[in-house]
Structure formats: C-alpha cells, structure tokens
Tab-separated table of C-alpha atoms and ligand atoms in Angstrom:
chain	number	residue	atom	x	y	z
E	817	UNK	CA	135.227	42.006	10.887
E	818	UNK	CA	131.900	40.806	10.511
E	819	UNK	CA	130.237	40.289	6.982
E	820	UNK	CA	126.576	40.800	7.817
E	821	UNK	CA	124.596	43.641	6.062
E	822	UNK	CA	121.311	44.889	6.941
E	823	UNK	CA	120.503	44.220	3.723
E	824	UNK	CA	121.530	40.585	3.634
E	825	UNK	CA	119.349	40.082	7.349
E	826	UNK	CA	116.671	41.995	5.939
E	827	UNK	CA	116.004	38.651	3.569
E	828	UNK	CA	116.989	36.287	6.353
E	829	UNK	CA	113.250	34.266	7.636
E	830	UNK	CA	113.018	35.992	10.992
E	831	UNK	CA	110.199	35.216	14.039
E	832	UNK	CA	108.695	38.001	16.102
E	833	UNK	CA	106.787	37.366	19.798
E	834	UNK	CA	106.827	40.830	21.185
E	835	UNK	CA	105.495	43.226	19.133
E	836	UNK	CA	102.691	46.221	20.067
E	837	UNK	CA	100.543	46.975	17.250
E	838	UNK	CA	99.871	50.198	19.222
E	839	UNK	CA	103.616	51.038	19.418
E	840	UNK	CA	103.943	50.206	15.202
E	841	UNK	CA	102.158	52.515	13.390
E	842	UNK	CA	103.573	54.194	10.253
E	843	UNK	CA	104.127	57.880	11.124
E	844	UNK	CA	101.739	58.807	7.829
E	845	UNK	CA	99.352	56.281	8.851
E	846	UNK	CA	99.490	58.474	12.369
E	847	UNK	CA	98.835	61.331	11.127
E	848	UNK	CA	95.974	60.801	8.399
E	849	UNK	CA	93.846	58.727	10.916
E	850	UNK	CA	94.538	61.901	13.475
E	851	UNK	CA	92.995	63.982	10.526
E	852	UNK	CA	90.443	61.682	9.984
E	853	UNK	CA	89.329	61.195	14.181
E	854	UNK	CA	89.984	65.031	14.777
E	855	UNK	CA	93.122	63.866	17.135
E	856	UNK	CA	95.929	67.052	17.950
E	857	UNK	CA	99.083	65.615	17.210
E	858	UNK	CA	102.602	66.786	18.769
E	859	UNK	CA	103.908	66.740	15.140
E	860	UNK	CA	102.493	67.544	12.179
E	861	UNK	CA	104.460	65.447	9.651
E	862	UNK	CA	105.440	62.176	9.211
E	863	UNK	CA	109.457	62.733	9.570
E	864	UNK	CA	108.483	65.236	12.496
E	865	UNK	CA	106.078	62.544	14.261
E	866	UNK	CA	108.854	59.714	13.744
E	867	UNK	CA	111.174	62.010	15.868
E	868	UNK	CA	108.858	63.003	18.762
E	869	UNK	CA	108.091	59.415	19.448
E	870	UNK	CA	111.559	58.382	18.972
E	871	UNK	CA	112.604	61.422	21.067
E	872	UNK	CA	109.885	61.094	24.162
E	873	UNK	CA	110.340	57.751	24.216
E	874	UNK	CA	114.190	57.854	24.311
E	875	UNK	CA	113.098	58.959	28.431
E	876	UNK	CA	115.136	56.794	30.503
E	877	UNK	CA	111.892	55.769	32.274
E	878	UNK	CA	109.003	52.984	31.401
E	879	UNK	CA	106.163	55.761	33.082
E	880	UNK	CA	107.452	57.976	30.355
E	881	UNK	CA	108.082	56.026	27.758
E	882	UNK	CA	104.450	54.659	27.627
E	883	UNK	CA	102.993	58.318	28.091
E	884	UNK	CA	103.703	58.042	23.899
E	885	UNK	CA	101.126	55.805	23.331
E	886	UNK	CA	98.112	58.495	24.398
E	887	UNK	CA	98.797	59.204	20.412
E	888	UNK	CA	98.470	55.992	18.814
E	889	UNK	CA	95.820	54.849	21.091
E	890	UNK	CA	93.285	58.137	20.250
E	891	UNK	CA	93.727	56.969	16.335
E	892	UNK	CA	92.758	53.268	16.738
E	893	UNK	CA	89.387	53.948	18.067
E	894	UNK	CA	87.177	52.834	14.866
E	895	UNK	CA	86.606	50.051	12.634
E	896	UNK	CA	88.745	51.457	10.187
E	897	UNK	CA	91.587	52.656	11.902
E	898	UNK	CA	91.958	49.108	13.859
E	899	UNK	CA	91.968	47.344	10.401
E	900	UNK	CA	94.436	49.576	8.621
E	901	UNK	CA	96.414	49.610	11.409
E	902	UNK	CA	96.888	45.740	11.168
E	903	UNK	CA	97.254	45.340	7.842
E	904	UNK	CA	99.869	47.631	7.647
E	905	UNK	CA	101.499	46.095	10.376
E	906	UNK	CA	101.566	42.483	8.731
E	907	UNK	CA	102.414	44.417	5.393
E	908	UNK	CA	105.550	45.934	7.157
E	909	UNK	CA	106.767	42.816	9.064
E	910	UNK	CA	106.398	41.013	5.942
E	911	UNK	CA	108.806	43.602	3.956
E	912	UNK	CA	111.138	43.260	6.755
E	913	UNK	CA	111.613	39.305	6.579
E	914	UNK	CA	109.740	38.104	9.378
E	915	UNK	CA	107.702	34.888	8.540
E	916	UNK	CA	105.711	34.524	11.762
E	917	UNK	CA	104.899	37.173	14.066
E	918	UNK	CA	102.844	37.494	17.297
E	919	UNK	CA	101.405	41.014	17.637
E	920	UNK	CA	99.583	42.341	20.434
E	921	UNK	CA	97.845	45.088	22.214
E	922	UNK	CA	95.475	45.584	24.820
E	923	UNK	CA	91.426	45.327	23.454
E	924	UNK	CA	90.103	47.707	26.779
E	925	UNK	CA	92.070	50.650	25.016
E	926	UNK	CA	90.397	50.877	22.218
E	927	UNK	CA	86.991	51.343	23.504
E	928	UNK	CA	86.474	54.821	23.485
E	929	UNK	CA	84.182	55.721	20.871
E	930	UNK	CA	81.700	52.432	21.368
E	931	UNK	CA	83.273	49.297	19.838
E	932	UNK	CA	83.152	46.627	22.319
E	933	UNK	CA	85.808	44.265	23.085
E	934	UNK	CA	84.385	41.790	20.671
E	935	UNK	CA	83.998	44.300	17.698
E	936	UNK	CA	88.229	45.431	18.733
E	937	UNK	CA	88.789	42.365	18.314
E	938	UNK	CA	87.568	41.056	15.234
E	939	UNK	CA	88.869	44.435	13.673
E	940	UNK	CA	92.773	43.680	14.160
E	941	UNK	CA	92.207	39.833	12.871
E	942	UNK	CA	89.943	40.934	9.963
E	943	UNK	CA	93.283	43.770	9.329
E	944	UNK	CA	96.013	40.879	10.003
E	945	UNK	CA	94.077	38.552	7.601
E	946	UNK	CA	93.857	40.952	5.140
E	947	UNK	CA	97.360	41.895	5.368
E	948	UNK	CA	98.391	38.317	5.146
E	949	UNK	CA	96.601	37.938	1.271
E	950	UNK	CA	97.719	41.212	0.426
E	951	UNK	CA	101.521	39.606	0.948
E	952	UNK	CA	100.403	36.447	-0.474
E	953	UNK	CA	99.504	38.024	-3.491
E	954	UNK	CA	102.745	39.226	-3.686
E	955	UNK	CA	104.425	36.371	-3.463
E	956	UNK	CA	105.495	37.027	-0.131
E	957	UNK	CA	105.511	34.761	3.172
E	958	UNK	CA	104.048	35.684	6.456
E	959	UNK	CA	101.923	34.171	9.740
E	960	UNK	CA	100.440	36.628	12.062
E	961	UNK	CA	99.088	35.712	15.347
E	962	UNK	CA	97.421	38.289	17.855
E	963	UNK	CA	98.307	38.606	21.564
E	964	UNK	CA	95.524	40.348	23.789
E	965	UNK	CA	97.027	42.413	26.541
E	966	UNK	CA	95.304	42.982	29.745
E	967	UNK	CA	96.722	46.981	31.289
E	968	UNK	CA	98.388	45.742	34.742
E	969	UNK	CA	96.902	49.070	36.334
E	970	UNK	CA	93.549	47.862	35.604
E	971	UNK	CA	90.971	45.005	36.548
E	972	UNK	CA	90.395	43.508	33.562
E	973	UNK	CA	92.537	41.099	33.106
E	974	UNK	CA	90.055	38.032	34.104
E	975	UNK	CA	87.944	39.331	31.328
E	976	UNK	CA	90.804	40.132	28.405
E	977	UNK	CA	91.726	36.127	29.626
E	978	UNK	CA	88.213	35.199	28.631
E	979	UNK	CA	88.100	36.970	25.248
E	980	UNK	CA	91.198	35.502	24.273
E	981	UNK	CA	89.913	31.934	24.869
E	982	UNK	CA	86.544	32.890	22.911
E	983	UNK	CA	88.617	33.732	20.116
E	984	UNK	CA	91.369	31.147	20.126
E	985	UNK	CA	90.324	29.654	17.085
E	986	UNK	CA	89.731	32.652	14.824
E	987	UNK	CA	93.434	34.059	15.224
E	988	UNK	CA	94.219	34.614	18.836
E	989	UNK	CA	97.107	33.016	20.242
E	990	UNK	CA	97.167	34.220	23.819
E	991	UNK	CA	97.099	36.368	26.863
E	992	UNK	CA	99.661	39.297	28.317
E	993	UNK	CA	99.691	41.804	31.041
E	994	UNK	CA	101.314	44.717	30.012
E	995	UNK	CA	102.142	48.843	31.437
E	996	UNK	CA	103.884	50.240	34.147
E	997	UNK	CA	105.510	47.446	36.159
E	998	UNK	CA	106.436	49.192	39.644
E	999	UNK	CA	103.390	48.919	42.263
E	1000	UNK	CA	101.422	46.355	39.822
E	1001	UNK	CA	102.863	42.854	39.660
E	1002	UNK	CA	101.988	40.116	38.046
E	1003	UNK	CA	99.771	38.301	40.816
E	1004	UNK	CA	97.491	40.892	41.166
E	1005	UNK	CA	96.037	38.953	37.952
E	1006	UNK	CA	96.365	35.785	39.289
E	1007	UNK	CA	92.828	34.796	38.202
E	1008	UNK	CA	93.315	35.543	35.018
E	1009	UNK	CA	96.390	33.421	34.811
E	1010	UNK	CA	94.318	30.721	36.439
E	1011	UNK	CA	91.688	31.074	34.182
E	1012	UNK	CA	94.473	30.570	31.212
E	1013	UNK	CA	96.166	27.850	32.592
E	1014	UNK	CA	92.818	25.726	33.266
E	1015	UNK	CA	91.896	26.116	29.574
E	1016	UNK	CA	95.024	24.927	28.525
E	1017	UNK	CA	95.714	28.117	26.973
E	1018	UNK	CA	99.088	30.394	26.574
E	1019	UNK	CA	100.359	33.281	28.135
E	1020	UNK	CA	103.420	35.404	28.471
E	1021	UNK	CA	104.311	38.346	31.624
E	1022	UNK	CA	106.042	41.384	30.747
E	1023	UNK	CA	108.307	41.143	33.838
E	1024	UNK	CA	111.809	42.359	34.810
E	1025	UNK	CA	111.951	45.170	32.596
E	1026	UNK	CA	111.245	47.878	34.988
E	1027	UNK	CA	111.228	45.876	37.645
E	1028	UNK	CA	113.646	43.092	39.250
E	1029	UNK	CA	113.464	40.026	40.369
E	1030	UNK	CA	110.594	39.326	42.449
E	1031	UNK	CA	108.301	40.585	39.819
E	1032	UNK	CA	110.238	37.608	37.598
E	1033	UNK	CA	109.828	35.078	40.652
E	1034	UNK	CA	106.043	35.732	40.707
E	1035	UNK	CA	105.927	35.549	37.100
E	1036	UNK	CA	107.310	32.001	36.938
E	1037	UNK	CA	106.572	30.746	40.218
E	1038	UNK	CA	103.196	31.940	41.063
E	1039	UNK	CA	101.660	32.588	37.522
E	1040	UNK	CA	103.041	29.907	35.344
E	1041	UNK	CA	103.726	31.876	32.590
E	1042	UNK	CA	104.956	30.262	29.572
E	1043	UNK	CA	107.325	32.773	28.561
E	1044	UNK	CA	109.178	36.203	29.823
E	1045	UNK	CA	107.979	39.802	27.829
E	1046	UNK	CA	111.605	41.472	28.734
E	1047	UNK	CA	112.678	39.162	31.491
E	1048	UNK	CA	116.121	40.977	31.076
E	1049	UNK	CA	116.188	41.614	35.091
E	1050	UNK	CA	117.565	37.465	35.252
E	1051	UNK	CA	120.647	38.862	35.004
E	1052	UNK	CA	120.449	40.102	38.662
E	1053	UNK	CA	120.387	36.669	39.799
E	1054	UNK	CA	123.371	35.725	37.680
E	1055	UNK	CA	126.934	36.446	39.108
E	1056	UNK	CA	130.200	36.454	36.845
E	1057	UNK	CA	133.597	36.267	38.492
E	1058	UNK	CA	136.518	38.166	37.151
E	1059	UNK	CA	137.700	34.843	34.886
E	1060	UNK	CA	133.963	35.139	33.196
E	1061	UNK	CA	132.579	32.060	35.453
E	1062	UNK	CA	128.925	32.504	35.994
E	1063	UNK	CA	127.043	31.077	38.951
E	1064	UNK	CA	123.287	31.656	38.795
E	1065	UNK	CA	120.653	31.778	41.588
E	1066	UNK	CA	117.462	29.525	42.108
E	1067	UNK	CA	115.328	31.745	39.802
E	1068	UNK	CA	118.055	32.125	36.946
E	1069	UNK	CA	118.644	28.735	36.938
E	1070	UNK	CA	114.771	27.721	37.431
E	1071	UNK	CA	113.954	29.816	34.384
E	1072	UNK	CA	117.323	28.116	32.017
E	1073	UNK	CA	116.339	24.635	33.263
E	1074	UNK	CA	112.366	24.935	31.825
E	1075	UNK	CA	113.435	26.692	29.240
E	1076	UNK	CA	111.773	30.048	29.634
E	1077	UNK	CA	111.918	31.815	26.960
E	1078	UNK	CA	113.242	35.793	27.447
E	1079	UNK	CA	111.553	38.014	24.994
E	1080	UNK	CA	114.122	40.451	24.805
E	1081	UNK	CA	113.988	43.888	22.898
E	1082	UNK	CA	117.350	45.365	22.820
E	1083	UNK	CA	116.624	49.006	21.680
E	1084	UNK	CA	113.366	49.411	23.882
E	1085	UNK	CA	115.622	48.016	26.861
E	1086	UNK	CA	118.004	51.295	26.226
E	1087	UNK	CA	115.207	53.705	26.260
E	1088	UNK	CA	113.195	53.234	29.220
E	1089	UNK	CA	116.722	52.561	31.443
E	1090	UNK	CA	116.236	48.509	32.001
E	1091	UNK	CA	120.104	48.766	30.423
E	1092	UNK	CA	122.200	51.976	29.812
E	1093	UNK	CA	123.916	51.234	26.528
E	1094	UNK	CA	123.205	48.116	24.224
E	1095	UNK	CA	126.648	47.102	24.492
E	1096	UNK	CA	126.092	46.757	28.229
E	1097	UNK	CA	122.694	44.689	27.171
E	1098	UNK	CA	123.060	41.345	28.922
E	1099	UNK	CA	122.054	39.534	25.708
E	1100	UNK	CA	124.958	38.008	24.887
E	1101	UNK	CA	125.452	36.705	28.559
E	1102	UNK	CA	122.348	35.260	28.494
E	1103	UNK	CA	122.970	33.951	24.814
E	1104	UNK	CA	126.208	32.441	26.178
E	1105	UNK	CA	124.473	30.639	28.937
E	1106	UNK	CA	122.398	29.343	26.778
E	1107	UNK	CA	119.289	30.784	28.286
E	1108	UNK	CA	116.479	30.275	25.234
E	1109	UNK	CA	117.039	34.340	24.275
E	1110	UNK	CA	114.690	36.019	21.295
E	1111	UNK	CA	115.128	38.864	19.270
E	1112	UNK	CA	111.979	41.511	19.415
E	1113	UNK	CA	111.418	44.771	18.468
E	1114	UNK	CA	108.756	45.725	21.400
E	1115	UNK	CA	107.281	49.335	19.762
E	1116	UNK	CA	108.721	49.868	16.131
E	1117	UNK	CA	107.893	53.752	16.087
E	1118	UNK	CA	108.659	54.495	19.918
E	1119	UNK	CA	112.716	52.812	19.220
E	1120	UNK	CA	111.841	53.765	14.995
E	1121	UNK	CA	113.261	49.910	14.319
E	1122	UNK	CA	113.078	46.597	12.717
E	1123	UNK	CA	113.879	42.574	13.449
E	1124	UNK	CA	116.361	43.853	11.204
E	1125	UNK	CA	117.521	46.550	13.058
E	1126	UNK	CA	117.645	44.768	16.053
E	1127	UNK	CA	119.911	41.979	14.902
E	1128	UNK	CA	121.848	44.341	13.275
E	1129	UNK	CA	122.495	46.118	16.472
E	1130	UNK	CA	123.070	43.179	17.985
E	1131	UNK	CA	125.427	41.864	15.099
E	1132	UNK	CA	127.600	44.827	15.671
E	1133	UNK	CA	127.422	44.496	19.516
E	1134	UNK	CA	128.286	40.993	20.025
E	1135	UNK	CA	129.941	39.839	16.547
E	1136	UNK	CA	127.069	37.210	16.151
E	1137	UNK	CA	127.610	35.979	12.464
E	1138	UNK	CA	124.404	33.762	10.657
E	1139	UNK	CA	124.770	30.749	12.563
E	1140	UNK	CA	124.090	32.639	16.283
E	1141	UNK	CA	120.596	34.753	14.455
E	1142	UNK	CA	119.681	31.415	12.910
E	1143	UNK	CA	119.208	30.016	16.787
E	1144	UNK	CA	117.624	32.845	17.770
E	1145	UNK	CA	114.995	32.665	15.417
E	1146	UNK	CA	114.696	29.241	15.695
E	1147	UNK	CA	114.420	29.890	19.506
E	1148	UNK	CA	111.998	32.126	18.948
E	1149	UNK	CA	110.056	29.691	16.743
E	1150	UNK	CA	109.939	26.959	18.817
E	1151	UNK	CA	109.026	29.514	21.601
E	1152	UNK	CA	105.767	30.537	19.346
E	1153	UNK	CA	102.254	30.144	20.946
E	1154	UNK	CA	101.642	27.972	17.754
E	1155	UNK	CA	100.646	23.640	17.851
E	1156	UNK	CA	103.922	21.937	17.950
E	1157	UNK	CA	103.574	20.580	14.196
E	1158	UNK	CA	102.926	23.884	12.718
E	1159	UNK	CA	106.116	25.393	14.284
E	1160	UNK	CA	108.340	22.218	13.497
E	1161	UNK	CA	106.644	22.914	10.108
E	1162	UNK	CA	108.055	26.792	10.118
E	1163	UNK	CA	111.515	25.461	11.373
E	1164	UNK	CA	111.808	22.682	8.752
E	1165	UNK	CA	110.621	24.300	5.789
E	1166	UNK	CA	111.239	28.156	6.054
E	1167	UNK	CA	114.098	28.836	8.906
E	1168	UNK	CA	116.602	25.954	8.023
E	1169	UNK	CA	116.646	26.267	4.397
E	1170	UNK	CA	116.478	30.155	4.614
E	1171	UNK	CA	119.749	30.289	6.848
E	1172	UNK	CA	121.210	27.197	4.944
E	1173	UNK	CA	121.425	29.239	1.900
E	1174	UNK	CA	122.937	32.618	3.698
E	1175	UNK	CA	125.336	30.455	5.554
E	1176	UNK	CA	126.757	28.360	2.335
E	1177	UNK	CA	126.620	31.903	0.306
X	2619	NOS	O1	107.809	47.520	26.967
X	2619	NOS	C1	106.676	47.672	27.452
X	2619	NOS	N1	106.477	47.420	28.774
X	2619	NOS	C2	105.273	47.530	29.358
X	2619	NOS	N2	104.181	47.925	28.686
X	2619	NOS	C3	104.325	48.213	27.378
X	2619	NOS	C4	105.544	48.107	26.712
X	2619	NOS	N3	105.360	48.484	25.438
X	2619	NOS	C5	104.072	48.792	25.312
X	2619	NOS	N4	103.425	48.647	26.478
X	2619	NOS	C6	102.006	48.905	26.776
X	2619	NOS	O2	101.233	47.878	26.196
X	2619	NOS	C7	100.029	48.439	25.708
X	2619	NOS	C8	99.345	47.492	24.750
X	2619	NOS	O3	100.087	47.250	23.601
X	2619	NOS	C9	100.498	49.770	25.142
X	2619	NOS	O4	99.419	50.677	24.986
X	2619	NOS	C10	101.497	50.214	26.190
X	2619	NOS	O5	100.837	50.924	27.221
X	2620	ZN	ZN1	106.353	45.142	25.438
C-alpha cells in the first residue's frame, strides 16, 4: 500500500497555476465581508456556507457550477475586501506547502461599486504582497503571481490583455479567458491573444473542460496559447486498445510534442461533469504518456480542497508515490509564467532538495 500521508504532502514544496481567488475565500472571511457590504448570503455560518458551495457546486454542470460565484463576487467589491481576500489567499497556500502560486480572477467583476480596473488591480497585488511578508515573517516560503481573466461571455478581453501588460512588472504574470465554455470559444478573443502574443507576453485558455476538442484545436492552433486551463478533453483524441496501446490524433500529439502544459484540477473536473468519478479522471493516462500534466486546485471553497488534497486524491487514485508528485510539481514549475532563471532557481533550490529529503526519509 502506499505510504503517503496528507500530512507528509502537506510539507512537500508544491506549485499552483490554476487557482481563482474568487473561488478561495475562507467561508468566515465570506461571511464577515457579506456583513460588512450588506450582501444576503445562502448560509449564515461558516460550516453552513462551506457546504452550500461545496453542495451547489457539486452540479454536474459548468453553467451551474459558476452560478456560486454571484456570492464571492458581491463581497470583493472594495478596497478592503480585494486586499483581505488576497492576503488570505497567499496566507492559506502558504500553510498548505505551495511555494509558488499563480492566482487569478477576472478585474471587470469587481467593478460594481466604482473601483476601476486599475484600482482592482493594484488591490489583489497590494493583498498578495502583503500576504507574502506576513509568511516571510514567519519563516515561511511563498511566490505569488496574479493571472487577469477576461469573462469569455463578454468583450473585454482586448482590454483585460492590455491591463495585464501595463502591469507586468508590478506582479502580473499573464492573461486568461475564463466562464462558460459552450457557445463562447476561444477565438472570439482572438485580438486579445494577438495583442499578448505581439508583446511577448503569456497566456493560458481554459479549454476542454466543458467543451471538446475543437475548443482545444482553436486554443492551440489559432490562439497560441502557452498552456491548457483544464485541457482534460485531449483525451478524446487519444485512443487505447484493449492491450493499453495508445494512438493519439494530430491535436493530442501536437499538444505532447510542444509540450503544452494541461492544467488539470481533478476535484473541479468531478463536479461540473468534464469526468464522472476521479478514478475515471484521465490523469494518469495522460501522466503515463507523458503529456506535461499539473496538479491544481481550480476553486478551493466550490471543491472545499487543497494542492494537498488534490495529490492526495490522486495518490490514492493512481498509487503515485513521491517520485511521480515531485514531476508534477516540477512540471508545473517549469510550466510557470515566471523568467526561465527564476524558475530553474525554484526547481534547484526549493523542489529538488524538498522531495530529496521526503524521498531518502
Ligand atoms: O473551472 C472553471 N471554468 C471556467 N470558468 C471558471 C472556472 N472556475 C472559475 N471560473 C470563472 O472564472 C472567474 C474568474 O475567476 C470566476 O468568477 C468564474 O466565473
Ligand atoms: Zn478554472
């Protein structure tokens, strides 16, 4: 049987892309900034919140599952709720092991009682930095970056792309569209992608979550995106014969070959119906391929997890023992939106000799 305790992965350096800071809040945190913005909550305590967004989002459906975030979103409409947000996020990532995160959420959601984009903005990096010292001071270890998200249902996305850029040097590490797949694909924001790409800047596509193939196709082929949000759809283009041989198409082999990395987000995947049981998640397929496959926890209060959790789960799905989470989160590191020397820099001083000790112990 396998030896790995939540405990023991809980210390283990771990790297997060795909993380909402809308879809993180602490269920207290919830509920006093509801108090404090006059927001009616479904729940009104902090064990009863954690169900009802476990519960709603546990909906089988994407549409449904992101009908959650009306109550997160109403409570991160001010200065202060956008910075204690943050800093609670980077405080709880920290806690949980992770030593470089990339956290993101959309800027044109949080506009609803007069902070502009700009003002949204510096709000989560002022809460991420702070978070970052208040771990520091504790002798902890963490690096966040922020993701902005462009809403796929919108037309914004050419403008979210330009407020990234303008704040690529005070925090911001790139660009994402993100929301209800079906009927909004990913070239509908061409221009925005265009815009990235000519400014030599990074972006990633939640694609193939809700949707198959073709929105993965125009993701890669017609976008350029560096990396997958989900991408767990590939597997439709993958076929395994009865003695486990896999043959994969144009696009599954397109997107091993460059290396595209798959955010994936096991527990998330089970909710909204992209896989029915995580035993049935095509992880470890992927994982056995050797497609570059990361761990992520998506929306830590809608699936009420961890990096821990997930790798646990995935431990007791798939038998992975230190060795397989150490090239996961070094997949995941070299996958970062990060310069090249800072993540060999992560990998060389933090990942190796963090799994070298758990693996000799
Ligand atoms: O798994 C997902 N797929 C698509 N959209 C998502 C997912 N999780 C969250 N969001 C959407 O992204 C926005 C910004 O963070 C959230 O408000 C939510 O609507
Ligand atoms: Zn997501």
């Amino acid at each position: 049987m396998n030896e790995l305790t939540a405990p023991q992965v809980r210390t283990a350096p771990k790297v997060l892309l795909h993380d909402h800071l809308d879809g993180g809040l602490r269920p207290a945190t919830v509920l006093d900034l509801a108090d404090a913005c006059g927001h009616t909550l479904p729940a009104d305590t902090a064990t009863g919140l954690a169900r009802w967004f476990r519960q709603s989002a546990d909906s089988g459906s994407l549409v449904r599952y992101l009908e959650t975030f009306e109550h997160t979103v109403a409570v991160m409409q001010t200065a202060d709720g956008l910075e204690r947000v943050a800093r609670e996020c980077v405080e709880d990532l920290a806690a949980d092991g992770v030593v470089y995160a990339e956290v993101r959420f959309a800027p044109e959601q949080h506009l609803e009682r007069g902070l502009t984009l700009d003002e949204v903005v510096e709000h989560v990096l002022e809460g991420f930095r702070s978070g970052e010292s208040a771990v520091a001071a504790t002798g902890g270890r963490i690096r966040v970056g922020c993701l902005l998200t462009a809403m796929r249902h919108a037309a914004r996305s050419r403008e979210i792309a330009e407020l990234a850029v303008r704040f690529r040097d005070r925090g911001v590490a790139g660009f994402d569209i993100a929301g209800a797949e079906a009927g909004y694909p990913p070239s509908r924001h061409l221009d925005a992608f265009e815009y990235m790409r000519a400014a030599n800047a990074h972006f990633t596509i939640h694609a193939g979550e809700a949707f198959g193939l073709p929105s993965i196709h125009e993701a890669v082929a017609f976008c350029g995106t560096d990396r997958l949000g989900h991408g767990v759809r590939i597997v439709d283009d993958i076929t395994v014969a009865d003695d486990g041989t896999a043959t994969l198409g144009l696009l599954a082999n397109y997107v091993r070959d460059k290396r595209i990395p798959l955010e994936l987000c096991p527990s998330s995947n089970v909710q909204t119906g992209a896989v029915a049981t995580l035993e049935d998640h095509p992880f470890d397929l992927l994982a056995r391929l050797r497609f570059r496959v990361t761990v992520n926890t998506d929306n830590r209060l809608m699936s009420d997890t961890t990096m821990t959790n997930e790798m646990m789960r995935l431990v007791e799905a798939f038998g992975y023992g230190w060795v397989d989470l150490e090239r996961f989160t070094i997949n995941a590191m070299k996958s970062a939106f990060l310069p090249f020397d800072q993540r060999l820099e992560l990998i060389d001083d933090v990942i190796k000799p963090g799994y070298a000790i758990l693996i000799g112990a």
